GROMACS .gro file of C-alpha atoms in nm:
model
  467
    1MET     CA    1   4.170   0.509   3.028
    2SER     CA    2   3.966   0.302   2.781
    3SER     CA    3   3.643   0.424   2.942
    4ALA     CA    4   3.761   0.782   2.896
    5ARG     CA    5   3.832   0.719   2.528
    6GLY     CA    6   3.488   0.557   2.492
    7ALA     CA    7   3.322   0.858   2.653
    8ALA     CA    8   3.518   1.086   2.421
    9ARG     CA    9   3.405   0.889   2.118
   10ARG     CA   10   3.042   0.903   2.232
   11THR     CA   11   3.072   1.277   2.291
   12ALA     CA   12   3.224   1.325   1.944
   13ALA     CA   13   2.953   1.112   1.786
   14GLY     CA   14   2.684   1.307   1.967
   15THR     CA   15   2.843   1.635   1.864
   16GLY     CA   16   2.864   1.512   1.504
   17LEU     CA   17   2.496   1.425   1.500
   18ALA     CA   18   2.404   1.757   1.657
   19VAL     CA   19   2.603   1.941   1.390
   20ARG     CA   20   2.443   1.725   1.121
   21LEU     CA   21   2.096   1.808   1.254
   22LEU     CA   22   2.179   2.176   1.258
   23LEU     CA   23   2.301   2.154   0.902
   24LEU     CA   24   1.988   1.972   0.792
   25GLY     CA   25   1.776   2.225   0.975
   26SER     CA   26   1.944   2.495   0.770
   27ILE     CA   27   1.905   2.310   0.438
   28TRP     CA   28   1.554   2.186   0.499
   29SER     CA   29   1.413   2.510   0.360
   30PRO     CA   30   1.576   2.445   0.019
   31VAL     CA   31   1.438   2.089   0.035
   32GLU     CA   32   1.094   2.228   0.105
   33ALA     CA   33   1.144   2.462  -0.189
   34GLN     CA   34   1.205   2.154  -0.406
   35LEU     CA   35   0.918   1.964  -0.244
   36THR     CA   36   0.658   2.216  -0.351
   37GLY     CA   37   0.448   2.323  -0.647
   38VAL     CA   38   0.281   2.116  -0.916
   39LEU     CA   39   0.372   1.749  -0.954
   40ASP     CA   40   0.489   1.610  -1.287
   41ASP     CA   41   0.232   1.422  -1.500
   42CYS     CA   42  -0.065   1.575  -1.318
   43LEU     CA   43  -0.214   1.914  -1.232
   44CYS     CA   44  -0.202   1.898  -0.854
   45ASP     CA   45   0.027   2.084  -0.616
   46ILE     CA   46   0.188   1.941  -0.304
   47GLU     CA   47   0.057   2.209  -0.068
   48SER     CA   48  -0.304   2.126  -0.158
   49ILE     CA   49  -0.243   1.758  -0.090
   50ASP     CA   50  -0.084   1.836   0.248
   51ASP     CA   51  -0.382   2.045   0.360
   52PHE     CA   52  -0.642   1.805   0.221
   53ASN     CA   53  -0.479   1.506   0.387
   54THR     CA   54  -0.428   1.677   0.724
   55TYR     CA   55  -0.776   1.823   0.765
   56LYS     CA   56  -0.997   1.590   0.561
   57ILE     CA   57  -0.853   1.246   0.500
   58PHE     CA   58  -0.618   1.153   0.784
   59PRO     CA   59  -0.868   1.168   1.075
   60LYS     CA   60  -1.130   0.972   0.880
   61ILE     CA   61  -0.905   0.702   0.740
   62GLN     CA   62  -0.758   0.646   1.088
   63LYS     CA   63  -1.106   0.594   1.226
   64LEU     CA   64  -1.193   0.347   0.949
   65GLN     CA   65  -0.876   0.145   1.005
   66GLY     CA   66  -0.986   0.091   1.364
   67ARG     CA   67  -1.316  -0.065   1.256
   68ASP     CA   68  -1.345  -0.444   1.287
   69TYR     CA   69  -1.410  -0.492   0.915
   70PHE     CA   70  -1.079  -0.330   0.823
   71ARG     CA   71  -0.847  -0.439   1.102
   72TYR     CA   72  -0.856  -0.815   1.034
   73TYR     CA   73  -0.663  -0.919   0.724
   74LYS     CA   74  -0.628  -1.278   0.607
   75VAL     CA   75  -0.285  -1.349   0.466
   76ASN     CA   76  -0.055  -1.640   0.388
   77LEU     CA   77   0.294  -1.559   0.514
   78LYS     CA   78   0.426  -1.906   0.435
   79ARG     CA   79   0.410  -1.897   0.057
   80PRO     CA   80   0.754  -1.983  -0.084
   81CYS     CA   81   0.949  -1.730  -0.287
   82PRO     CA   82   0.885  -1.816  -0.655
   83PHE     CA   83   1.206  -1.655  -0.785
   84TRP     CA   84   1.497  -1.770  -0.570
   85ALA     CA   85   1.576  -2.002  -0.281
   86ASP     CA   86   1.449  -1.863   0.048
   87ASP     CA   87   1.717  -1.695   0.259
   88GLY     CA   88   1.537  -1.820   0.566
   89HIS     CA   89   1.303  -1.617   0.780
   90CYS     CA   90   1.427  -1.336   0.997
   91SER     CA   91   1.489  -1.443   1.357
   92ILE     CA   92   1.472  -1.090   1.496
   93ARG     CA   93   1.197  -1.067   1.757
   94ASP     CA   94   1.030  -0.764   1.599
   95CYS     CA   95   0.997  -0.942   1.263
   96HIS     CA   96   0.742  -1.178   1.416
   97VAL     CA   97   0.372  -1.151   1.332
   98GLU     CA   98   0.121  -1.260   1.594
   99PRO     CA   99  -0.174  -1.427   1.419
  100CYS     CA  100  -0.522  -1.362   1.552
  101PRO     CA  101  -0.691  -1.651   1.735
  102GLU     CA  102  -1.007  -1.765   1.555
  103SER     CA  103  -1.208  -1.683   1.866
  104LYS     CA  104  -1.113  -1.315   1.833
  105VAL     CA  105  -1.224  -1.277   1.469
  106PRO     CA  106  -1.580  -1.141   1.433
  107ILE     CA  107  -1.816  -1.420   1.334
  108GLY     CA  108  -1.937  -1.243   1.020
  109ILE     CA  109  -1.581  -1.213   0.888
  110LYS     CA  110  -1.476  -1.562   0.990
  111ALA     CA  111  -1.787  -1.727   0.846
  112GLY     CA  112  -1.800  -1.512   0.535
  113SER     CA  113  -2.152  -1.548   0.396
  114SER     CA  114  -2.215  -1.905   0.512
  115ASN     CA  115  -2.485  -1.798   0.757
  116LYS     CA  116  -2.682  -1.661   0.464
  117TYR     CA  117  -2.678  -1.985   0.266
  118SER     CA  118  -2.845  -2.233   0.494
  119LYS     CA  119  -2.916  -2.494   0.229
  120ARG     CA  120  -2.697  -2.795   0.298
  121ALA     CA  121  -2.440  -2.867   0.028
  122ASN     CA  122  -2.519  -3.220  -0.088
  123ASN     CA  123  -2.287  -3.247  -0.385
  124SER     CA  124  -1.959  -3.106  -0.507
  125LYS     CA  125  -2.131  -2.838  -0.718
  126GLU     CA  126  -2.324  -2.708  -0.418
  127LEU     CA  127  -2.011  -2.731  -0.202
  128GLU     CA  128  -1.820  -2.523  -0.456
  129ASP     CA  129  -2.102  -2.269  -0.461
  130CYS     CA  130  -2.101  -2.256  -0.082
  131GLU     CA  131  -1.725  -2.205  -0.072
  132GLN     CA  132  -1.750  -1.930  -0.330
  133ALA     CA  133  -2.027  -1.764  -0.132
  134ASN     CA  134  -1.813  -1.782   0.182
  135LYS     CA  135  -1.557  -1.560   0.012
  136LEU     CA  136  -1.801  -1.273  -0.020
  137GLY     CA  137  -1.795  -1.070   0.297
  138ALA     CA  138  -2.007  -0.770   0.199
  139ILE     CA  139  -2.355  -0.917   0.154
  140ASN     CA  140  -2.666  -0.801   0.334
  141SER     CA  141  -2.857  -1.079   0.511
  142THR     CA  142  -3.183  -0.958   0.358
  143LEU     CA  143  -3.086  -1.046  -0.001
  144SER     CA  144  -3.349  -1.220  -0.210
  145ASN     CA  145  -3.287  -1.572  -0.337
  146GLN     CA  146  -3.241  -1.430  -0.685
  147SER     CA  147  -2.970  -1.197  -0.560
  148LYS     CA  148  -2.805  -1.480  -0.370
  149GLU     CA  149  -2.789  -1.685  -0.688
  150ALA     CA  150  -2.648  -1.385  -0.870
  151PHE     CA  151  -2.373  -1.356  -0.610
  152ILE     CA  152  -2.278  -1.721  -0.660
  153ASP     CA  153  -2.269  -1.672  -1.037
  154TRP     CA  154  -2.065  -1.359  -0.980
  155ALA     CA  155  -1.815  -1.546  -0.765
  156ARG     CA  156  -1.774  -1.813  -1.033
  157TYR     CA  157  -1.679  -1.545  -1.285
  158ASP     CA  158  -1.307  -1.561  -1.350
  159ASP     CA  159  -1.188  -1.203  -1.338
  160SER     CA  160  -0.820  -1.290  -1.315
  161GLN     CA  161  -0.756  -1.083  -1.626
  162ASP     CA  162  -0.846  -0.775  -1.420
  163HIS     CA  163  -0.627  -0.856  -1.119
  164PHE     CA  164  -0.308  -0.659  -1.079
  165CYS     CA  165  -0.196  -0.876  -0.786
  166GLU     CA  166  -0.132  -1.237  -0.708
  167LEU     CA  167  -0.402  -1.298  -0.446
  168ASP     CA  168  -0.353  -1.534  -0.153
  169ASP     CA  169  -0.586  -1.833  -0.146
  170GLU     CA  170  -0.784  -1.761   0.170
  171ARG     CA  171  -0.886  -2.126   0.190
  172SER     CA  172  -0.526  -2.239   0.230
  173PRO     CA  173  -0.449  -2.392   0.572
  174ASP     CA  174  -0.149  -2.158   0.587
  175ALA     CA  175  -0.367  -1.845   0.554
  176GLN     CA  176  -0.431  -1.678   0.891
  177TYR     CA  177  -0.614  -1.372   1.014
  178VAL     CA  178  -0.390  -1.096   1.144
  179ASP     CA  179  -0.506  -0.806   1.359
  180LEU     CA  180  -0.332  -0.514   1.188
  181LEU     CA  181  -0.368  -0.291   1.492
  182LEU     CA  182  -0.170  -0.538   1.704
  183ASN     CA  183   0.098  -0.587   1.437
  184PRO     CA  184   0.187  -0.230   1.333
  185GLU     CA  185   0.432  -0.154   1.057
  186ARG     CA  186   0.761  -0.031   1.203
  187TYR     CA  187   1.137  -0.074   1.185
  188THR     CA  188   1.224  -0.434   1.270
  189GLY     CA  189   1.598  -0.442   1.199
  190TYR     CA  190   1.546  -0.640   0.877
  191LYS     CA  191   1.808  -0.516   0.629
  192GLY     CA  192   2.113  -0.627   0.436
  193PRO     CA  193   2.146  -0.843   0.122
  194SER     CA  194   1.808  -1.016   0.160
  195ALA     CA  195   1.611  -0.691   0.183
  196TRP     CA  196   1.821  -0.527  -0.087
  197ARG     CA  197   1.766  -0.818  -0.328
  198VAL     CA  198   1.387  -0.775  -0.305
  199TRP     CA  199   1.390  -0.408  -0.400
  200ASN     CA  200   1.664  -0.457  -0.658
  201SER     CA  201   1.455  -0.725  -0.829
  202ILE     CA  202   1.154  -0.495  -0.828
  203TYR     CA  203   1.336  -0.200  -0.983
  204GLU     CA  204   1.580  -0.379  -1.213
  205GLU     CA  205   1.351  -0.646  -1.354
  206ASN     CA  206   1.000  -0.503  -1.339
  207CYS     CA  207   1.013  -0.128  -1.405
  208PHE     CA  208   1.062  -0.139  -1.784
  209LYS     CA  209   1.427  -0.043  -1.738
  210PRO     CA  210   1.712  -0.166  -1.958
  211ARG     CA  211   2.016  -0.307  -1.778
  212SER     CA  212   2.234  -0.033  -1.919
  213VAL     CA  213   2.044   0.236  -1.726
  214TYR     CA  214   2.137   0.260  -1.357
  215ARG     CA  215   1.920   0.399  -1.082
  216PRO     CA  216   2.079   0.672  -0.869
  217LEU     CA  217   2.245   0.534  -0.552
  218ASN     CA  218   2.239   0.178  -0.688
  219PRO     CA  219   2.546   0.012  -0.527
  220LEU     CA  220   2.592  -0.207  -0.835
  221ALA     CA  221   2.616   0.090  -1.070
  222PRO     CA  222   2.962   0.166  -1.206
  223SER     CA  223   3.114   0.500  -1.123
  224ARG     CA  224   2.936   0.764  -1.329
  225GLY     CA  225   3.163   1.059  -1.256
  226GLU     CA  226   2.957   1.377  -1.226
  227ASP     CA  227   2.641   1.210  -1.363
  228ASP     CA  228   2.459   1.192  -1.023
  229GLY     CA  229   2.171   1.003  -1.180
  230GLU     CA  230   2.085   1.259  -1.448
  231SER     CA  231   2.112   0.998  -1.725
  232PHE     CA  232   1.852   0.791  -1.541
  233TYR     CA  233   1.607   1.080  -1.536
  234THR     CA  234   1.678   1.162  -1.899
  235TRP     CA  235   1.583   0.801  -1.979
  236LEU     CA  236   1.276   0.817  -1.753
  237GLU     CA  237   1.142   1.135  -1.914
  238GLY     CA  238   1.178   0.971  -2.254
  239LEU     CA  239   0.936   0.694  -2.159
  240CYS     CA  240   0.567   0.697  -2.238
  241LEU     CA  241   0.335   0.827  -1.964
  242GLU     CA  242   0.224   0.477  -1.857
  243LYS     CA  243   0.578   0.353  -1.790
  244ARG     CA  244   0.672   0.674  -1.607
  245VAL     CA  245   0.364   0.631  -1.391
  246PHE     CA  246   0.461   0.272  -1.314
  247TYR     CA  247   0.806   0.374  -1.190
  248LYS     CA  248   0.666   0.660  -0.981
  249LEU     CA  249   0.412   0.428  -0.816
  250ILE     CA  250   0.681   0.179  -0.714
  251SER     CA  251   0.915   0.454  -0.598
  252GLY     CA  252   0.631   0.618  -0.403
  253LEU     CA  253   0.549   0.289  -0.231
  254HIS     CA  254   0.915   0.242  -0.139
  255VAL     CA  255   0.932   0.596   0.003
  256SER     CA  256   0.613   0.546   0.202
  257ILE     CA  257   0.747   0.228   0.361
  258ASN     CA  258   1.075   0.401   0.446
  259LEU     CA  259   0.888   0.687   0.612
  260HIS     CA  260   0.691   0.442   0.826
  261LEU     CA  261   1.015   0.283   0.944
  262CYS     CA  262   1.172   0.619   1.027
  263ALA     CA  263   0.861   0.732   1.217
  264ASN     CA  264   0.817   0.410   1.415
  265TYR     CA  265   1.173   0.321   1.507
  266LEU     CA  266   1.302   0.133   1.810
  267LEU     CA  267   1.480   0.417   1.992
  268GLU     CA  268   1.569   0.231   2.308
  269GLU     CA  269   1.468  -0.064   2.521
  270THR     CA  270   1.478  -0.051   2.901
  271TRP     CA  271   1.402  -0.360   3.108
  272GLY     CA  272   1.235  -0.525   2.812
  273LYS     CA  273   1.011  -0.224   2.746
  274PRO     CA  274   1.069  -0.081   2.398
  275ARG     CA  275   1.026   0.286   2.316
  276TRP     CA  276   0.927   0.354   1.956
  277GLY     CA  277   0.935   0.694   1.792
  278HIS     CA  278   1.076   0.925   1.525
  279ASN     CA  279   1.436   0.861   1.428
  280VAL     CA  280   1.556   1.188   1.276
  281LYS     CA  281   1.901   1.048   1.199
  282GLU     CA  282   1.748   0.766   0.993
  283PHE     CA  283   1.525   1.015   0.813
  284ILE     CA  284   1.834   1.223   0.726
  285HIS     CA  285   2.011   0.914   0.596
  286ARG     CA  286   1.722   0.825   0.365
  287PHE     CA  287   1.601   1.168   0.246
  288ASP     CA  288   1.865   1.436   0.311
  289PRO     CA  289   1.946   1.590  -0.032
  290ILE     CA  290   2.319   1.593   0.050
  291GLU     CA  291   2.338   1.229   0.160
  292THR     CA  292   2.112   1.115  -0.126
  293LYS     CA  293   2.270   1.344  -0.388
  294GLY     CA  294   1.941   1.520  -0.447
  295GLU     CA  295   1.738   1.199  -0.463
  296GLY     CA  296   1.545   1.259  -0.139
  297PRO     CA  297   1.310   1.535  -0.265
  298ARG     CA  298   1.261   1.360  -0.600
  299ARG     CA  299   1.154   1.039  -0.429
  300LEU     CA  300   0.928   1.219  -0.183
  301LYS     CA  301   0.740   1.369  -0.478
  302ASN     CA  302   0.663   1.015  -0.593
  303LEU     CA  303   0.492   0.954  -0.259
  304TYR     CA  304   0.251   1.238  -0.337
  305PHE     CA  305   0.194   1.100  -0.685
  306LEU     CA  306   0.105   0.758  -0.544
  307TYR     CA  307  -0.130   0.924  -0.293
  308LEU     CA  308  -0.313   1.092  -0.583
  309ILE     CA  309  -0.354   0.762  -0.768
  310GLU     CA  310  -0.511   0.584  -0.470
  311LEU     CA  311  -0.721   0.890  -0.380
  312ARG     CA  312  -0.860   0.885  -0.734
  313ALA     CA  313  -0.938   0.514  -0.708
  314LEU     CA  314  -1.137   0.567  -0.388
  315SER     CA  315  -1.342   0.841  -0.550
  316LYS     CA  316  -1.411   0.616  -0.852
  317VAL     CA  317  -1.515   0.309  -0.653
  318ALA     CA  318  -1.762   0.496  -0.430
  319PRO     CA  319  -2.072   0.388  -0.635
  320TYR     CA  320  -1.983   0.024  -0.572
  321PHE     CA  321  -2.022   0.068  -0.195
  322GLU     CA  322  -2.303   0.323  -0.202
  323ARG     CA  323  -2.554   0.064  -0.326
  324SER     CA  324  -2.803  -0.017  -0.053
  325PHE     CA  325  -2.746  -0.394  -0.046
  326VAL     CA  326  -2.369  -0.377   0.004
  327ASP     CA  327  -2.269  -0.393   0.369
  328LEU     CA  328  -1.934  -0.423   0.546
  329TYR     CA  329  -2.049  -0.736   0.721
  330THR     CA  330  -1.899  -0.851   1.052
  331GLY     CA  331  -2.212  -0.976   1.227
  332ASN     CA  332  -2.242  -0.674   1.457
  333VAL     CA  333  -2.535  -0.473   1.320
  334GLN     CA  334  -2.442  -0.144   1.487
  335GLU     CA  335  -2.072  -0.174   1.403
  336ASP     CA  336  -2.154  -0.258   1.040
  337ALA     CA  337  -2.385   0.042   1.003
  338GLU     CA  338  -2.126   0.277   1.153
  339SER     CA  339  -1.851   0.134   0.931
  340LYS     CA  340  -2.053   0.194   0.616
  341ARG     CA  341  -2.145   0.544   0.733
  342ASP     CA  342  -1.777   0.625   0.795
  343LEU     CA  343  -1.676   0.482   0.458
  344LYS     CA  344  -1.938   0.688   0.272
  345ASP     CA  345  -1.821   0.993   0.464
  346LEU     CA  346  -1.466   0.929   0.341
  347PHE     CA  347  -1.594   0.888  -0.015
  348ARG     CA  348  -1.765   1.226   0.000
  349ASP     CA  349  -1.431   1.386   0.076
  350THR     CA  350  -1.238   1.193  -0.187
  351LYS     CA  351  -1.491   1.298  -0.451
  352SER     CA  352  -1.468   1.662  -0.342
  353PHE     CA  353  -1.094   1.687  -0.416
  354PRO     CA  354  -1.064   1.933  -0.707
  355MET     CA  355  -0.735   1.820  -0.863
  356HIS     CA  356  -0.766   1.446  -0.926
  357PHE     CA  357  -0.524   1.256  -1.145
  358ASP     CA  358  -0.681   1.193  -1.487
  359GLU     CA  359  -0.639   0.821  -1.554
  360LYS     CA  360  -0.803   0.865  -1.896
  361SER     CA  361  -0.473   1.006  -2.019
  362MET     CA  362  -0.330   0.654  -1.983
  363PHE     CA  363  -0.367   0.377  -2.241
  364ALA     CA  364  -0.530   0.628  -2.473
  365GLY     CA  365  -0.351   0.540  -2.798
  366ASP     CA  366  -0.469   0.303  -3.069
  367LYS     CA  367  -0.681   0.028  -2.918
  368LYS     CA  368  -0.451  -0.262  -3.001
  369GLY     CA  369  -0.136  -0.089  -2.875
  370ALA     CA  370  -0.312   0.045  -2.564
  371LYS     CA  371  -0.448  -0.301  -2.480
  372SER     CA  372  -0.105  -0.459  -2.517
  373LEU     CA  373   0.060  -0.190  -2.303
  374LYS     CA  374  -0.207  -0.223  -2.033
  375GLU     CA  375  -0.153  -0.599  -2.018
  376GLU     CA  376   0.223  -0.549  -1.992
  377PHE     CA  377   0.165  -0.294  -1.714
  378ARG     CA  378  -0.064  -0.538  -1.531
  379LEU     CA  379   0.173  -0.834  -1.558
  380HIS     CA  380   0.472  -0.632  -1.437
  381PHE     CA  381   0.279  -0.522  -1.130
  382LYS     CA  382   0.148  -0.873  -1.068
  383ASN     CA  383   0.506  -0.995  -1.073
  384ILE     CA  384   0.596  -0.740  -0.804
  385SER     CA  385   0.314  -0.871  -0.586
  386ARG     CA  386   0.471  -1.217  -0.614
  387ILE     CA  387   0.814  -1.082  -0.513
  388MET     CA  388   0.659  -0.984  -0.178
  389ASP     CA  389   0.662  -1.355  -0.092
  390CYS     CA  390   1.043  -1.332  -0.100
  391VAL     CA  391   1.065  -1.088   0.193
  392GLY     CA  392   1.240  -1.262   0.482
  393CYS     CA  393   1.085  -1.061   0.768
  394ASP     CA  394   0.727  -1.170   0.839
  395LYS     CA  395   0.610  -0.827   0.952
  396CYS     CA  396   0.769  -0.662   0.650
  397ARG     CA  397   0.614  -0.929   0.429
  398LEU     CA  398   0.270  -0.871   0.583
  399TRP     CA  399   0.274  -0.497   0.521
  400GLY     CA  400   0.447  -0.532   0.185
  401LYS     CA  401   0.181  -0.773   0.062
  402LEU     CA  402  -0.102  -0.559   0.199
  403GLN     CA  403   0.023  -0.231   0.051
  404THR     CA  404   0.105  -0.391  -0.284
  405GLN     CA  405  -0.240  -0.550  -0.295
  406GLY     CA  406  -0.398  -0.219  -0.201
  407LEU     CA  407  -0.225  -0.043  -0.490
  408GLY     CA  408  -0.313  -0.330  -0.723
  409THR     CA  409  -0.678  -0.297  -0.621
  410ALA     CA  410  -0.661   0.078  -0.687
  411LEU     CA  411  -0.527   0.012  -1.038
  412LYS     CA  412  -0.798  -0.246  -1.098
  413ILE     CA  413  -1.058   0.016  -1.002
  414LEU     CA  414  -0.911   0.290  -1.220
  415PHE     CA  415  -0.917   0.069  -1.527
  416SER     CA  416  -1.268  -0.068  -1.467
  417GLU     CA  417  -1.455   0.260  -1.516
  418LYS     CA  418  -1.717   0.125  -1.758
  419GLU     CA  419  -1.788  -0.177  -1.540
  420ILE     CA  420  -1.836   0.045  -1.232
  421GLN     CA  421  -2.059   0.288  -1.424
  422ASN     CA  422  -2.280  -0.003  -1.533
  423LEU     CA  423  -2.323  -0.160  -1.190
  424PRO     CA  424  -2.688  -0.257  -1.127
  425GLU     CA  425  -2.833  -0.071  -0.831
  426ASN     CA  426  -3.009  -0.362  -0.661
  427SER     CA  427  -2.813  -0.673  -0.757
  428PRO     CA  428  -2.454  -0.787  -0.798
  429SER     CA  429  -2.263  -0.768  -1.125
  430LYS     CA  430  -2.009  -1.011  -1.259
  431GLY     CA  431  -1.848  -0.728  -1.455
  432PHE     CA  432  -1.675  -0.585  -1.147
  433GLN     CA  433  -1.620  -0.729  -0.803
  434LEU     CA  434  -1.403  -0.679  -0.499
  435THR     CA  435  -1.327  -0.946  -0.242
  436ARG     CA  436  -1.313  -0.853   0.124
  437GLN     CA  437  -0.936  -0.908   0.110
  438GLU     CA  438  -0.907  -0.645  -0.164
  439ILE     CA  439  -1.131  -0.400   0.023
  440VAL     CA  440  -0.931  -0.430   0.344
  441ALA     CA  441  -0.603  -0.389   0.153
  442LEU     CA  442  -0.733  -0.085  -0.038
  443ILE     CA  443  -0.835   0.108   0.273
  444ASN     CA  444  -0.531   0.016   0.480
  445ALA     CA  445  -0.288   0.087   0.197
  446PHE     CA  446  -0.435   0.434   0.150
  447GLY     CA  447  -0.426   0.477   0.527
  448ARG     CA  448  -0.053   0.407   0.519
  449LEU     CA  449  -0.002   0.674   0.249
  450SER     CA  450  -0.206   0.923   0.448
  451THR     CA  451   0.008   0.846   0.752
  452SER     CA  452   0.328   0.887   0.548
  453ILE     CA  453   0.232   1.237   0.437
  454LYS     CA  454   0.132   1.324   0.793
  455GLU     CA  455   0.463   1.189   0.925
  456LEU     CA  456   0.654   1.391   0.667
  457GLN     CA  457   0.500   1.703   0.820
  458ASN     CA  458   0.604   1.577   1.164
  459PHE     CA  459   0.964   1.533   1.052
  460LYS     CA  460   0.965   1.886   0.909
  461LEU     CA  461   0.864   2.018   1.251
  462LEU     CA  462   1.126   1.808   1.429
  463LEU     CA  463   1.396   1.937   1.196
  464GLN     CA  464   1.285   2.297   1.229
  465ARG     CA  465   1.326   2.271   1.608
  466THR     CA  466   1.693   2.182   1.562
  467ARG     CA  467   1.775   2.514   1.387
   0.00000   0.00000   0.00000
C-alpha cells in the first residue's frame, strides 16, 4: 500500500514537473522578448553578443583554456575567512579540489624565471631579486642582461594601488597548483546558510547599498506588498554610472556562476559513476520570470554586461602581449609558440567587436571626485575578493577566487589605459604589469562567461523542445 502511495507521489511529481516545463516553454518567448535589444549603460545589443560569442570567441577561448599555460592555477585554499569564524569546510565529496602533483606542472611554470637567472644569490638582496624574478612567468629566455635587470626592478615596484583583488601569496606553503581541467566548476551540493551568508555580505555590505533598500528576493526583506523589487531598481537607477556598473558586474558574476551549476549538475549516480548534465528544473528555479518575479531576465542581462566589460579589457590589453619579448612560458618551445599564436588570434577578434563598452564614460567628473570614487570602487571590489576566502566549499572557493580575480584584472586593465599605451616595445615597464596568476585568471574568467552565454543558448533549445 505504502509503495503504491509512493509511486503515486512520484507520478504526481513527474507530472507536475512536466506541466511546469510546458508552461515555461510557453513563456520562454516572452522571456526572450525581455532578454533582447540594447543593454542599459552601453550601446550593444544582446543578439550581437550571442552571435559574436558563438562563432568567434567561444571556440578560441576553449582552445586557449586547454593550453598548459592557462590550465594550471596556483591558489591558496586554506586562507582563513577575515570577516567571520569559519563554518568549517564542506565535507561533500564533490566540494573537494585535487591539487596537482609538482611532477605534473610544466617546469617553466613551476620554476618561474629561475632558469633565466643563473647567478647564485649570495645575499638577502640577491635572494629577494631572485624570488621576485621567479614570479614572472612570461619572460623570453633570450632577454638581454639589461632587460633582466629591468624585470627585477619592475617586480620590486609596488603596484598594490592598482590591484582590484587581494592576491594570494604564491610563495606560501599553503599555495598549490590546481589543474583547472581536472577540477571543473559544477554543482557540488554546497548551499544553505554558509553559501547564502557569502553572497549576502557581498551585496549588502559592498555594493554601495543602504540598509533600508532591499534586493528583490532577499529572504531578510520585510514584506513589500506589491513592490516586487521596483523600489530597488528606482534606487539603482538613481545612482551614478560607476556604482550602477559595480552592481551589474557583481550580479553578472553571480548569474554566470549559477548558470555553470545548472549546466553541470549531478543528475544521477549509478554504481559510483556520476552523470553530469543540464538541470532544466534548477534553471527554471533560478531564472524563470514567474518563480523569480521577473528577476530572471533582469539578472541575465547583467551577465551580458559583465561579458562586455571583460571583452573590452582583453581588447585593451592586447598590446601588452603583442610585444615580441613577452612569451607564455612553460618550457615547451612549441607549446609556448602555439599558445601565443592562439592568444593573439583571440585578441584580433576582441578588437574587431564593433560595440565595445566605453570605459572612458566612467570616473570622468572633476579629477578629485573621480579619483576618490575610483578608489572607493577599487576597495569595495578588493573586499569582495577577500570574502571569497569565506566560501566553505573548496571547489566553489577555487572558482570564486579565480573568477573574481579575473574580473579584478579586467578592471585593472581598463583603468590603466595610459600605462598600456606607453609600454616600451622592447623592454618591461614598471608602469603596468601582470603576474602569471592574473593572466591565467583573466583568460579563464572570460572563458567562464563565454561558456555561460553558450549554455544559456543551450537551455533555450532544451526549453523549446518541451513545448
